[in-house]
Amino acid sequence: MPARKPVAVLISGRGSNLRALIEAAQAADYPARIALVLSNKADAEGLDIAKAAGIETAVIESRGKERAAFDAEMHALLQSQGIELICLAGFMRLLTPDFVQAWYGRMINIHPSLLPAFKGTQVHERVVASGVRVTGCTVHFVSPEMDEGPIILQATVPVPPDATPQSVAAAVLEQEHALYPQALKLLAEGKLVIEGQRVRVT
């Protein structure tokens, strides 16, 4: 079996999707290993999840730093650790174009809607208010524009008439936990080919 690709997971908070990625990577035949969990906040709950799993952690505080300086520090650390792939999991920072370009095609994110619908924040509140009958989640490559990178995988979730933002959030999160490890597996296996805004699975 080929060497497993070292992955860094970038977090800012609880690390719900981080836990799903760690669990998936514990399988002997999974093509990626979570080598580093990096947070821009020292009190991020996800750091405790990583430590409990025996995964190396790092904190680079973003508060009070220029975006370019923060991203440069993060890039240097990731390179020094031999990281090959990045997963964003609730990482609440806009990344600079230089950082995104350096990792383009090797950095993915999960968003709690069916992109390109409902980009940004307060997603579930907007979904319920809009009256749509279907929502879901999307794993996509990260591009310089927020929530606009090429789409890798999507999963759908029905929105019943009595849905609340909380009920939608819970249903979507369940799908996220299944979808994100699946997308990382494809990426680590080298099966994703970006063709403009489309992603072909080989």
GROMACS .gro file of N, CA and C in nm, residues 12-139:
model
  384
   12SER      N    1  -1.107   2.629   1.410
   12SER     CA    2  -1.118   2.746   1.498
   12SER      C    3  -1.203   2.716   1.620
   13GLY      N    4  -1.274   2.601   1.618
   13GLY     CA    5  -1.370   2.575   1.725
   13GLY      C    6  -1.377   2.430   1.766
   14ARG      N    7  -1.499   2.376   1.766
   14ARG     CA    8  -1.525   2.247   1.830
   14ARG      C    9  -1.469   2.128   1.755
   15GLY      N   10  -1.450   2.140   1.624
   15GLY     CA   11  -1.389   2.030   1.551
   15GLY      C   12  -1.479   1.911   1.530
   16SER      N   13  -1.608   1.935   1.501
   16SER     CA   14  -1.702   1.825   1.478
   16SER      C   15  -1.661   1.741   1.357
   17ASN      N   16  -1.631   1.806   1.246
   17ASN     CA   17  -1.586   1.733   1.127
   17ASN      C   18  -1.446   1.676   1.147
   18LEU      N   19  -1.366   1.740   1.231
   18LEU     CA   20  -1.234   1.687   1.263
   18LEU      C   21  -1.246   1.547   1.321
   19ARG      N   22  -1.340   1.528   1.412
   19ARG     CA   23  -1.358   1.397   1.474
   19ARG      C   24  -1.392   1.291   1.367
   20ALA      N   25  -1.478   1.328   1.272
   20ALA     CA   26  -1.516   1.235   1.166
   20ALA      C   27  -1.395   1.198   1.080
   21LEU      N   28  -1.310   1.296   1.051
   21LEU     CA   29  -1.189   1.270   0.971
   21LEU      C   30  -1.091   1.180   1.047
   22ILE      N   31  -1.074   1.207   1.176
   22ILE     CA   32  -0.984   1.125   1.258
   22ILE      C   33  -1.032   0.980   1.260
   23GLU      N   34  -1.163   0.962   1.280
   23GLU     CA   35  -1.218   0.826   1.287
   23GLU      C   36  -1.199   0.752   1.155
   24ALA      N   37  -1.222   0.822   1.043
   24ALA     CA   38  -1.205   0.760   0.912
   24ALA      C   39  -1.060   0.720   0.889
   25ALA      N   40  -0.968   0.807   0.930
   25ALA     CA   41  -0.826   0.784   0.906
   25ALA      C   42  -0.767   0.673   0.994
   26GLN      N   43  -0.845   0.627   1.091
   26GLN     CA   44  -0.797   0.517   1.175
   26GLN      C   45  -0.806   0.382   1.104
   27ALA      N   46  -0.881   0.377   0.994
   27ALA     CA   47  -0.890   0.253   0.917
   27ALA      C   48  -0.755   0.227   0.849
   28ALA      N   49  -0.712   0.102   0.853
   28ALA     CA   50  -0.579   0.066   0.801
   28ALA      C   51  -0.564   0.096   0.653
   29ASP      N   52  -0.675   0.089   0.578
   29ASP     CA   53  -0.665   0.109   0.433
   29ASP      C   54  -0.702   0.251   0.389
   30TYR      N   55  -0.716   0.343   0.485
   30TYR     CA   56  -0.749   0.482   0.448
   30TYR      C   57  -0.622   0.548   0.395
   31PRO      N   58  -0.629   0.621   0.282
   31PRO     CA   59  -0.508   0.669   0.215
   31PRO      C   60  -0.447   0.797   0.273
   32ALA      N   61  -0.506   0.850   0.379
   32ALA     CA   62  -0.453   0.973   0.440
   32ALA      C   63  -0.442   0.953   0.590
   33ARG      N   64  -0.350   1.029   0.651
   33ARG     CA   65  -0.340   1.027   0.797
   33ARG      C   66  -0.345   1.171   0.846
   34ILE      N   67  -0.413   1.193   0.957
   34ILE     CA   68  -0.420   1.327   1.014
   34ILE      C   69  -0.291   1.349   1.092
   35ALA      N   70  -0.201   1.426   1.035
   35ALA     CA   71  -0.068   1.445   1.092
   35ALA      C   72  -0.060   1.567   1.184
   36LEU      N   73  -0.151   1.663   1.164
   36LEU     CA   74  -0.145   1.788   1.241
   36LEU      C   75  -0.284   1.851   1.248
   37VAL      N   76  -0.318   1.902   1.364
   37VAL     CA   77  -0.438   1.985   1.379
   37VAL      C   78  -0.391   2.123   1.421
   38LEU      N   79  -0.422   2.220   1.339
   38LEU     CA   80  -0.374   2.357   1.358
   38LEU      C   81  -0.492   2.450   1.381
   39SER      N   82  -0.483   2.530   1.488
   39SER     CA   83  -0.591   2.622   1.521
   39SER      C   84  -0.538   2.765   1.530
   40ASN      N   85  -0.624   2.859   1.497
   40ASN     CA   86  -0.590   3.000   1.515
   40ASN      C   87  -0.639   3.052   1.650
   41LYS      N   88  -0.694   2.961   1.732
   41LYS     CA   89  -0.741   2.998   1.866
   41LYS      C   90  -0.694   2.892   1.966
   42ALA      N   91  -0.630   2.937   2.072
   42ALA     CA   92  -0.572   2.843   2.169
   42ALA      C   93  -0.679   2.766   2.246
   43ASP      N   94  -0.801   2.820   2.253
   43ASP     CA   95  -0.906   2.753   2.331
   43ASP      C   96  -1.001   2.671   2.244
   44ALA      N   97  -0.965   2.644   2.120
   44ALA     CA   98  -1.050   2.565   2.031
   44ALA      C   99  -1.068   2.424   2.087
   45GLU      N  100  -1.193   2.381   2.100
   45GLU     CA  101  -1.221   2.250   2.159
   45GLU      C  102  -1.162   2.136   2.076
   46GLY      N  103  -1.151   2.158   1.947
   46GLY     CA  104  -1.098   2.055   1.859
   46GLY      C  105  -0.955   2.014   1.893
   47LEU      N  106  -0.880   2.102   1.956
   47LEU     CA  107  -0.742   2.068   1.995
   47LEU      C  108  -0.742   1.954   2.096
   48ASP      N  109  -0.841   1.952   2.185
   48ASP     CA  110  -0.851   1.844   2.284
   48ASP      C  111  -0.886   1.711   2.216
   49ILE      N  112  -0.971   1.719   2.113
   49ILE     CA  113  -1.006   1.598   2.037
   49ILE      C  114  -0.880   1.539   1.973
   50ALA      N  115  -0.799   1.627   1.913
   50ALA     CA  116  -0.677   1.583   1.848
   50ALA      C  117  -0.579   1.521   1.948
   51LYS      N  118  -0.561   1.589   2.061
   51LYS     CA  119  -0.467   1.539   2.163
   51LYS      C  120  -0.511   1.403   2.215
   52ALA      N  121  -0.642   1.387   2.235
   52ALA     CA  122  -0.694   1.259   2.284
   52ALA      C  123  -0.667   1.146   2.185
   53ALA      N  124  -0.657   1.183   2.057
   53ALA     CA  125  -0.631   1.083   1.953
   53ALA      C  126  -0.482   1.067   1.926
   54GLY      N  127  -0.400   1.139   2.002
   54GLY     CA  128  -0.255   1.127   1.985
   54GLY      C  129  -0.201   1.199   1.863
   55ILE      N  130  -0.274   1.300   1.817
   55ILE     CA  131  -0.234   1.376   1.698
   55ILE      C  132  -0.165   1.506   1.740
   56GLU      N  133  -0.061   1.539   1.669
   56GLU     CA  134   0.013   1.663   1.701
   56GLU      C  135  -0.075   1.785   1.678
   57THR      N  136  -0.063   1.882   1.766
   57THR     CA  137  -0.142   2.005   1.752
   57THR      C  138  -0.049   2.127   1.751
   58ALA      N  139  -0.101   2.235   1.696
   58ALA     CA  140  -0.027   2.361   1.694
   58ALA      C  141  -0.128   2.475   1.698
   59VAL      N  142  -0.086   2.585   1.758
   59VAL     CA  143  -0.170   2.706   1.764
   59VAL      C  144  -0.090   2.822   1.709
   60ILE      N  145  -0.148   2.891   1.613
   60ILE     CA  146  -0.093   3.019   1.566
   60ILE      C  147  -0.204   3.121   1.585
   61GLU      N  148  -0.191   3.201   1.686
   61GLU     CA  149  -0.296   3.299   1.715
   61GLU      C  150  -0.308   3.400   1.601
   62SER      N  151  -0.429   3.420   1.556
   62SER     CA  152  -0.451   3.514   1.445
   62SER      C  153  -0.485   3.655   1.493
   63ARG      N  154  -0.529   3.666   1.617
   63ARG     CA  155  -0.572   3.797   1.666
   63ARG      C  156  -0.457   3.897   1.664
   64GLY      N  157  -0.485   4.013   1.606
   64GLY     CA  158  -0.385   4.120   1.604
   64GLY      C  159  -0.279   4.106   1.496
   65LYS      N  160  -0.291   4.002   1.411
   65LYS     CA  161  -0.192   3.983   1.305
   65LYS      C  162  -0.250   4.021   1.170
   66GLU      N  163  -0.168   4.075   1.085
   66GLU     CA  164  -0.208   4.099   0.946
   66GLU      C  165  -0.233   3.964   0.880
   67ARG      N  166  -0.331   3.961   0.790
   67ARG     CA  167  -0.366   3.835   0.725
   67ARG      C  168  -0.246   3.772   0.655
   68ALA      N  169  -0.170   3.853   0.583
   68ALA     CA  170  -0.057   3.799   0.507
   68ALA      C  171   0.049   3.741   0.601
   69ALA      N  172   0.074   3.807   0.713
   69ALA     CA  173   0.174   3.759   0.807
   69ALA      C  174   0.128   3.629   0.873
   70PHE      N  175   0.001   3.624   0.909
   70PHE     CA  176  -0.054   3.503   0.969
   70PHE      C  177  -0.046   3.386   0.872
   71ASP      N  178  -0.087   3.408   0.748
   71ASP     CA  179  -0.085   3.301   0.649
   71ASP      C  180   0.056   3.254   0.619
   72ALA      N  181   0.151   3.347   0.617
   72ALA     CA  182   0.291   3.310   0.591
   72ALA      C  183   0.345   3.222   0.703
   73GLU      N  184   0.308   3.256   0.826
   73GLU     CA  185   0.351   3.177   0.942
   73GLU      C  186   0.290   3.036   0.936
   74MET      N  187   0.165   3.031   0.898
   74MET     CA  188   0.096   2.903   0.887
   74MET      C  189   0.157   2.818   0.774
   75HIS      N  190   0.183   2.880   0.662
   75HIS     CA  191   0.242   2.810   0.548
   75HIS      C  192   0.378   2.751   0.584
   76ALA      N  193   0.459   2.828   0.654
   76ALA     CA  194   0.592   2.782   0.694
   76ALA      C  195   0.581   2.660   0.787
   77LEU      N  196   0.487   2.665   0.880
   77LEU     CA  197   0.469   2.553   0.973
   77LEU      C  198   0.423   2.428   0.898
   78LEU      N  199   0.326   2.443   0.809
   78LEU     CA  200   0.275   2.328   0.734
   78LEU      C  201   0.384   2.264   0.650
   79GLN      N  202   0.467   2.346   0.588
   79GLN     CA  203   0.577   2.292   0.508
   79GLN      C  204   0.679   2.221   0.596
   80SER      N  205   0.708   2.279   0.712
   80SER     CA  206   0.808   2.220   0.801
   80SER      C  207   0.761   2.084   0.854
   81GLN      N  208   0.629   2.063   0.857
   81GLN     CA  209   0.573   1.938   0.906
   81GLN      C  210   0.553   1.836   0.793
   82GLY      N  211   0.587   1.874   0.672
   82GLY     CA  212   0.572   1.782   0.559
   82GLY      C  213   0.429   1.757   0.517
   83ILE      N  214   0.342   1.852   0.546
   83ILE     CA  215   0.200   1.837   0.513
   83ILE      C  216   0.180   1.841   0.361
   84GLU      N  217   0.095   1.752   0.311
   84GLU     CA  218   0.067   1.748   0.167
   84GLU      C  219  -0.075   1.794   0.133
   85LEU      N  220  -0.170   1.774   0.226
   85LEU     CA  221  -0.309   1.810   0.201
   85LEU      C  222  -0.364   1.886   0.322
   86ILE      N  223  -0.460   1.974   0.296
   86ILE     CA  224  -0.523   2.051   0.403
   86ILE      C  225  -0.674   2.034   0.397
   87CYS      N  226  -0.735   2.012   0.514
   87CYS     CA  227  -0.881   2.015   0.527
   87CYS      C  228  -0.918   2.130   0.619
   88LEU      N  229  -1.005   2.217   0.575
   88LEU     CA  230  -1.060   2.321   0.661
   88LEU      C  231  -1.183   2.265   0.730
   89ALA      N  232  -1.188   2.276   0.861
   89ALA     CA  233  -1.302   2.222   0.937
   89ALA      C  234  -1.345   2.326   1.039
   90GLY      N  235  -1.431   2.417   0.994
   90GLY     CA  236  -1.473   2.525   1.083
   90GLY      C  237  -1.362   2.623   1.110
   91PHE      N  238  -1.280   2.647   1.008
   91PHE     CA  239  -1.169   2.743   1.022
   91PHE      C  240  -1.221   2.880   0.983
   92MET      N  241  -1.235   2.968   1.081
   92MET     CA  242  -1.306   3.095   1.059
   92MET      C  243  -1.212   3.209   1.021
   93ARG      N  244  -1.135   3.184   0.918
   93ARG     CA  245  -1.044   3.287   0.867
   93ARG      C  246  -1.054   3.290   0.715
   94LEU      N  247  -1.055   3.411   0.659
   94LEU     CA  248  -1.042   3.423   0.514
   94LEU      C  249  -0.894   3.414   0.479
   95LEU      N  250  -0.860   3.325   0.389
   95LEU     CA  251  -0.721   3.303   0.352
   95LEU      C  252  -0.679   3.396   0.239
   96THR      N  253  -0.554   3.436   0.241
   96THR     CA  254  -0.504   3.526   0.137
   96THR      C  255  -0.490   3.451   0.004
   97PRO      N  256  -0.501   3.523  -0.109
   97PRO     CA  257  -0.483   3.459  -0.239
   97PRO      C  258  -0.348   3.387  -0.252
   98ASP      N  259  -0.244   3.443  -0.194
   98ASP     CA  260  -0.112   3.378  -0.202
   98ASP      C  261  -0.113   3.242  -0.135
   99PHE      N  262  -0.174   3.233  -0.018
   99PHE     CA  263  -0.180   3.106   0.054
   99PHE      C  264  -0.264   3.005  -0.025
  100VAL      N  265  -0.379   3.051  -0.072
  100VAL     CA  266  -0.468   2.962  -0.148
  100VAL      C  267  -0.398   2.910  -0.274
  101GLN      N  268  -0.326   2.998  -0.341
  101GLN     CA  269  -0.257   2.958  -0.463
  101GLN      C  270  -0.150   2.853  -0.434
  102ALA      N  271  -0.080   2.872  -0.322
  102ALA     CA  272   0.026   2.778  -0.286
  102ALA      C  273  -0.029   2.637  -0.260
  103TRP      N  274  -0.154   2.629  -0.216
  103TRP     CA  275  -0.212   2.500  -0.180
  103TRP      C  276  -0.326   2.460  -0.273
  104TYR      N  277  -0.344   2.531  -0.383
  104TYR     CA  278  -0.458   2.504  -0.470
  104TYR      C  279  -0.454   2.360  -0.524
  105GLY      N  280  -0.568   2.294  -0.515
  105GLY     CA  281  -0.576   2.155  -0.558
  105GLY      C  282  -0.538   2.058  -0.448
  106ARG      N  283  -0.490   2.111  -0.335
  106ARG     CA  284  -0.451   2.027  -0.221
  106ARG      C  285  -0.522   2.068  -0.093
  107MET      N  286  -0.614   2.165  -0.103
  107MET     CA  287  -0.685   2.217   0.015
  107MET      C  288  -0.835   2.214  -0.011
  108ILE      N  289  -0.909   2.150   0.080
  108ILE     CA  290  -1.053   2.137   0.063
  108ILE      C  291  -1.128   2.190   0.185
  109ASN      N  292  -1.255   2.220   0.162
  109ASN     CA  293  -1.340   2.276   0.267
  109ASN      C  294  -1.477   2.211   0.258
  110ILE      N  295  -1.549   2.210   0.369
  110ILE     CA  296  -1.688   2.164   0.367
  110ILE      C  297  -1.777   2.281   0.406
  111HIS      N  298  -1.887   2.296   0.331
  111HIS     CA  299  -1.981   2.407   0.354
  111HIS      C  300  -2.121   2.350   0.373
  112PRO      N  301  -2.198   2.402   0.470
  112PRO     CA  302  -2.328   2.342   0.503
  112PRO      C  303  -2.444   2.387   0.414
  113SER      N  304  -2.423   2.387   0.283
  113SER     CA  305  -2.532   2.411   0.188
  113SER      C  306  -2.495   2.346   0.056
  114LEU      N  307  -2.589   2.345  -0.035
  114LEU     CA  308  -2.562   2.297  -0.170
  114LEU      C  309  -2.510   2.415  -0.252
  115LEU      N  310  -2.380   2.436  -0.247
  115LEU     CA  311  -2.322   2.545  -0.324
  115LEU      C  312  -2.356   2.528  -0.471
  116PRO      N  313  -2.374   2.640  -0.546
  116PRO     CA  314  -2.345   2.778  -0.507
  116PRO      C  315  -2.454   2.850  -0.428
  117ALA      N  316  -2.557   2.778  -0.383
  117ALA     CA  317  -2.662   2.842  -0.302
  117ALA      C  318  -2.614   2.861  -0.158
  118PHE      N  319  -2.656   2.970  -0.098
  118PHE     CA  320  -2.633   2.997   0.045
  118PHE      C  321  -2.485   2.995   0.084
  119LYS      N  322  -2.408   3.074   0.015
  119LYS     CA  323  -2.268   3.093   0.055
  119LYS      C  324  -2.264   3.174   0.185
  120GLY      N  325  -2.149   3.172   0.252
  120GLY     CA  326  -2.130   3.258   0.368
  120GLY      C  327  -2.182   3.196   0.497
  121THR      N  328  -2.230   3.283   0.587
  121THR     CA  329  -2.268   3.240   0.721
  121THR      C  330  -2.420   3.244   0.741
  122GLN      N  331  -2.464   3.204   0.861
  122GLN     CA  332  -2.608   3.200   0.894
  122GLN      C  333  -2.685   3.118   0.790
  123VAL      N  334  -2.624   3.011   0.747
  123VAL     CA  335  -2.677   2.933   0.635
  123VAL      C  336  -2.814   2.874   0.667
  124HIS      N  337  -2.827   2.806   0.778
  124HIS     CA  338  -2.951   2.732   0.805
  124HIS      C  339  -3.069   2.825   0.831
  125GLU      N  340  -3.041   2.938   0.894
  125GLU     CA  341  -3.146   3.039   0.912
  125GLU      C  342  -3.198   3.086   0.775
  126ARG      N  343  -3.106   3.110   0.684
  126ARG     CA  344  -3.145   3.158   0.551
  126ARG      C  345  -3.216   3.050   0.470
  127VAL      N  346  -3.173   2.925   0.488
  127VAL     CA  347  -3.238   2.813   0.419
  127VAL      C  348  -3.384   2.802   0.462
  128VAL      N  349  -3.410   2.805   0.593
  128VAL     CA  350  -3.547   2.793   0.644
  128VAL      C  351  -3.631   2.912   0.599
  129ALA      N  352  -3.576   3.030   0.609
  129ALA     CA  353  -3.650   3.151   0.570
  129ALA      C  354  -3.684   3.153   0.421
  130SER      N  355  -3.600   3.090   0.341
  130SER     CA  356  -3.619   3.094   0.194
  130SER      C  357  -3.732   3.005   0.146
  131GLY      N  358  -3.767   2.903   0.227
  131GLY     CA  359  -3.872   2.812   0.185
  131GLY      C  360  -3.827   2.700   0.093
  132VAL      N  361  -3.696   2.684   0.069
  132VAL     CA  362  -3.650   2.575  -0.017
  132VAL      C  363  -3.684   2.441   0.047
  133ARG      N  364  -3.701   2.340  -0.033
  133ARG     CA  365  -3.740   2.207   0.017
  133ARG      C  366  -3.621   2.113   0.032
  134VAL      N  367  -3.507   2.151  -0.025
  134VAL     CA  368  -3.388   2.066  -0.018
  134VAL      C  369  -3.266   2.152   0.012
  135THR      N  370  -3.183   2.105   0.103
  135THR     CA  371  -3.053   2.169   0.126
  135THR      C  372  -2.950   2.057   0.134
  136GLY      N  373  -2.836   2.082   0.197
  136GLY     CA  374  -2.736   1.978   0.205
  136GLY      C  375  -2.600   2.033   0.241
  137CYS      N  376  -2.496   1.965   0.194
  137CYS     CA  377  -2.360   2.012   0.221
  137CYS      C  378  -2.273   1.985   0.098
  138THR      N  379  -2.162   2.056   0.093
  138THR     CA  380  -2.073   2.052  -0.023
  138THR      C  381  -1.929   2.046   0.022
  139VAL      N  382  -1.852   1.955  -0.035
  139VAL     CA  383  -1.706   1.959  -0.019
  139VAL      C  384  -1.649   2.015  -0.149
   0.00000   0.00000   0.00000
